[in-house]
Coordinates of C-alpha atoms in Angstrom, one line a residue:
M1 CA -0.1 -0.1 0.3
N2 CA 3.0 2.7 0.8
G3 CA 4.5 2.4 -2.9
P4 CA 6.8 2.6 -4.4
V5 CA 6.2 6.0 -5.7
H6 CA 7.8 6.8 -9.0
V7 CA 8.4 10.4 -8.8
I8 CA 9.5 12.1 -12.3
D9 CA 10.3 15.9 -12.8
D10 CA 13.1 18.2 -14.4
D11 CA 13.3 20.3 -11.5
E12 CA 15.7 19.1 -8.8
A13 CA 14.5 21.0 -6.0
V14 CA 10.7 19.6 -6.7
R15 CA 12.4 16.3 -6.9
E16 CA 13.8 16.3 -3.5
S17 CA 10.9 18.2 -2.1
L18 CA 8.7 15.2 -3.3
A19 CA 10.5 12.5 -2.2
F20 CA 11.1 14.2 1.4
L21 CA 7.4 14.4 1.8
L22 CA 6.4 11.4 0.6
E23 CA 8.9 9.5 2.5
A24 CA 8.2 11.5 5.7
A25 CA 4.5 9.7 4.6
G26 CA 5.9 6.3 4.7
F27 CA 6.1 5.9 1.2
Q28 CA 9.2 3.9 -0.6
V29 CA 9.9 7.1 -3.4
T30 CA 12.1 6.8 -6.6
T31 CA 12.7 9.9 -8.7
S32 CA 13.9 10.5 -12.2
E33 CA 14.8 14.1 -13.9
S34 CA 13.1 12.8 -17.0
A35 CA 10.2 10.0 -18.6
T36 CA 13.0 9.4 -20.9
L37 CA 15.2 8.0 -18.1
F38 CA 12.5 6.9 -16.3
L39 CA 11.3 4.6 -19.1
E40 CA 14.8 3.3 -19.8
R41 CA 15.0 1.8 -16.2
L42 CA 11.3 0.3 -16.7
T43 CA 11.3 -3.5 -16.4
G44 CA 8.0 -3.9 -16.9
T45 CA 7.5 -5.5 -12.7
E46 CA 7.4 -2.3 -11.5
T47 CA 4.6 -1.8 -8.5
G48 CA 3.3 1.4 -6.9
C49 CA 1.9 4.6 -9.1
I50 CA 3.8 7.6 -10.6
V51 CA 3.8 11.0 -9.8
T52 CA 4.8 13.2 -13.0
D53 CA 4.3 16.7 -13.5
V54 CA 3.0 17.5 -17.0
R55 CA 5.1 20.0 -18.4
M56 CA 8.6 18.2 -19.1
P57 CA 11.6 19.2 -21.6
G58 CA 11.5 16.3 -24.0
L59 CA 8.7 13.7 -23.1
S60 CA 5.5 15.1 -20.8
G61 CA 3.7 13.9 -18.4
L62 CA 0.8 13.7 -21.6
D63 CA 3.6 11.6 -23.8
L64 CA 4.8 9.7 -20.5
A65 CA 0.8 8.4 -20.2
R66 CA 0.1 7.5 -23.6
I67 CA 3.3 5.5 -24.0
L68 CA 2.8 3.4 -20.6
K69 CA -0.7 2.9 -21.8
A70 CA 0.3 1.8 -25.2
R71 CA 2.8 -0.8 -23.5
G72 CA -0.2 -1.8 -21.2
S73 CA 1.1 -0.9 -17.9
R74 CA -0.8 -1.0 -15.3
L75 CA 0.7 1.8 -12.8
P76 CA -1.3 4.4 -12.2
L77 CA -0.2 7.8 -13.0
I78 CA -0.9 10.9 -11.4
V79 CA 0.3 14.2 -12.8
I80 CA 0.9 17.5 -11.5
T81 CA -0.3 20.7 -13.5
G82 CA -0.2 24.1 -13.3
H83 CA -3.9 26.4 -13.3
G84 CA -3.0 27.0 -17.0
D85 CA -2.5 23.2 -17.8
V86 CA -5.8 21.7 -16.5
P87 CA -6.3 21.3 -20.5
L88 CA -3.1 19.3 -20.9
A89 CA -3.8 17.3 -17.5
V90 CA -7.4 16.2 -18.7
E91 CA -5.4 15.5 -22.0
A92 CA -3.5 13.1 -19.7
M93 CA -6.6 11.6 -18.4
K94 CA -7.9 10.7 -21.6
A95 CA -4.2 9.3 -22.3
G96 CA -4.9 6.7 -19.3
A97 CA -3.9 9.1 -16.3
Q98 CA -5.7 8.4 -13.2
D99 CA -5.3 11.6 -11.5
F100 CA -4.6 15.4 -11.7
I101 CA -3.0 17.7 -9.2
E102 CA -3.5 21.3 -9.6
K103 CA -0.8 23.3 -8.3
P104 CA -0.4 24.9 -5.5
F105 CA -1.6 21.4 -3.7
A106 CA -1.5 20.8 0.1
D107 CA 0.5 18.4 0.6
D108 CA -1.9 15.9 2.1
A109 CA -4.1 16.3 -1.4
L110 CA -0.8 14.7 -3.2
I111 CA -0.6 12.6 -0.3
E112 CA -4.6 11.2 -0.3
A113 CA -4.6 10.9 -4.1
I114 CA -1.9 8.3 -4.1
R115 CA -3.2 6.1 -1.5
L116 CA -6.5 6.3 -3.9
A117 CA -4.1 5.6 -6.8
L118 CA -2.4 2.6 -4.9
A119 CA -5.8 1.4 -3.4
S120 CA -7.8 1.9 -6.9
R121 CA -5.8 0.6 -9.7
G122 CA -7.9 2.8 -11.7
Q123 CA -10.8 0.7 -11.3
D124 CA -14.1 2.7 -10.6
A125 CA -15.1 1.8 -7.0
G126 CA -19.0 3.1 -7.3
S127 CA -21.7 0.7 -7.6
E128 CA -23.6 2.6 -9.8
S129 CA -21.9 2.9 -13.6
P130 CA -20.4 6.2 -14.8
R131 CA -22.6 5.9 -17.7
A132 CA -25.6 5.3 -15.6
R133 CA -24.7 8.4 -13.8
I134 CA -24.1 10.7 -16.7
D135 CA -27.8 9.4 -18.0
A136 CA -29.2 10.8 -15.2
L137 CA -27.9 14.4 -15.8
S138 CA -30.0 16.9 -17.2
T139 CA -29.4 18.4 -20.8
R140 CA -27.7 21.3 -19.5
E141 CA -25.9 19.4 -16.9
H142 CA -24.3 17.2 -19.4
Q143 CA -23.2 20.7 -21.4
V144 CA -21.5 21.8 -18.8
L145 CA -19.6 18.3 -17.9
K146 CA -19.1 18.6 -21.4
G147 CA -17.3 21.6 -20.8
L148 CA -14.9 20.3 -18.2
V149 CA -14.0 17.4 -19.9
A150 CA -12.5 19.4 -22.5
G151 CA -10.7 21.5 -20.0
K152 CA -12.3 24.8 -20.4
A153 CA -12.9 27.6 -17.7
N154 CA -16.2 28.2 -15.9
K155 CA -16.2 31.4 -18.3
V156 CA -15.9 30.0 -21.4
I157 CA -18.3 27.3 -20.9
A158 CA -20.7 30.4 -19.6
R159 CA -19.8 31.8 -22.9
D160 CA -20.3 29.2 -25.0
L161 CA -23.7 28.0 -23.7
G162 CA -24.9 32.1 -23.5
I163 CA -25.0 31.8 -19.6
S164 CA -23.7 33.4 -16.7
P165 CA -20.4 32.1 -15.2
R166 CA -22.2 32.1 -11.6
T167 CA -24.7 29.8 -13.5
V168 CA -22.1 27.5 -14.6
E169 CA -21.0 27.2 -10.9
I170 CA -24.4 26.1 -9.7
Y171 CA -24.4 23.5 -12.7
R172 CA -21.6 22.6 -11.9
A173 CA -22.0 21.7 -8.4
H174 CA -25.0 19.6 -9.2
V175 CA -23.1 17.8 -11.8
M176 CA -20.3 17.0 -9.3
T177 CA -23.0 15.8 -6.5
K178 CA -24.7 13.7 -9.6
M179 CA -21.6 12.1 -10.8
R180 CA -20.6 11.3 -7.1
A181 CA -17.2 13.0 -7.8
A182 CA -15.1 14.6 -5.0
S183 CA -12.7 16.4 -7.2
L184 CA -12.3 17.5 -10.9
S185 CA -9.7 14.9 -11.5
E186 CA -12.6 12.7 -10.4
L187 CA -15.4 13.6 -12.5
V188 CA -13.3 13.8 -15.7
R189 CA -12.0 10.1 -15.0
L190 CA -15.5 8.8 -14.6
A191 CA -16.2 10.6 -17.7
I192 CA -13.1 9.4 -20.0
L193 CA -14.9 5.7 -18.3
A194 CA -18.1 6.2 -19.5
G195 CA -17.0 7.3 -23.1
E196 CA -17.3 10.8 -22.7
D197 CA -14.5 13.0 -24.4
G198 CA -15.4 16.5 -24.5
A199 CA -16.9 19.2 -26.2

């Protein structure tokens, strides 16, 4: 349950601080300075999960997700993303990443995401299928969901639909409740499992 966690980031200070945080939380940690180096070391027998920055020189976190999916890897992958990189993180989830954490993040949020990734191995734990949950949404709620899965900000969704950003926030809250999603990344994952791929 406690690892290993494979941390991939081109910033040495970030790698070291993440390794320190995760080791203090009881995880076994390995680090790599690039996705290319990680893939070179990959034997196919690894366990645990991967935490990677979505933006890196050479192979990005998105590229890594696509390569691992093509190889049939079962290692859950969590991408760390800046606010402006949310659409990229959504693309990574469509490519097989399990979760994304938006910077700046609380230490506990990352630790919890890792624990969930290690426990779930990408399976949906809900008793009702994601497709059934989506089918229960109203037309407007479904439109908002598609905008979110496409990585659009509330104000962009509002402009597309001809409604106010505040109204989008209300629909978004309804969607999160009906989909039983605790975070945007979980909502995106459920939508992808149901075959929704954005607007």
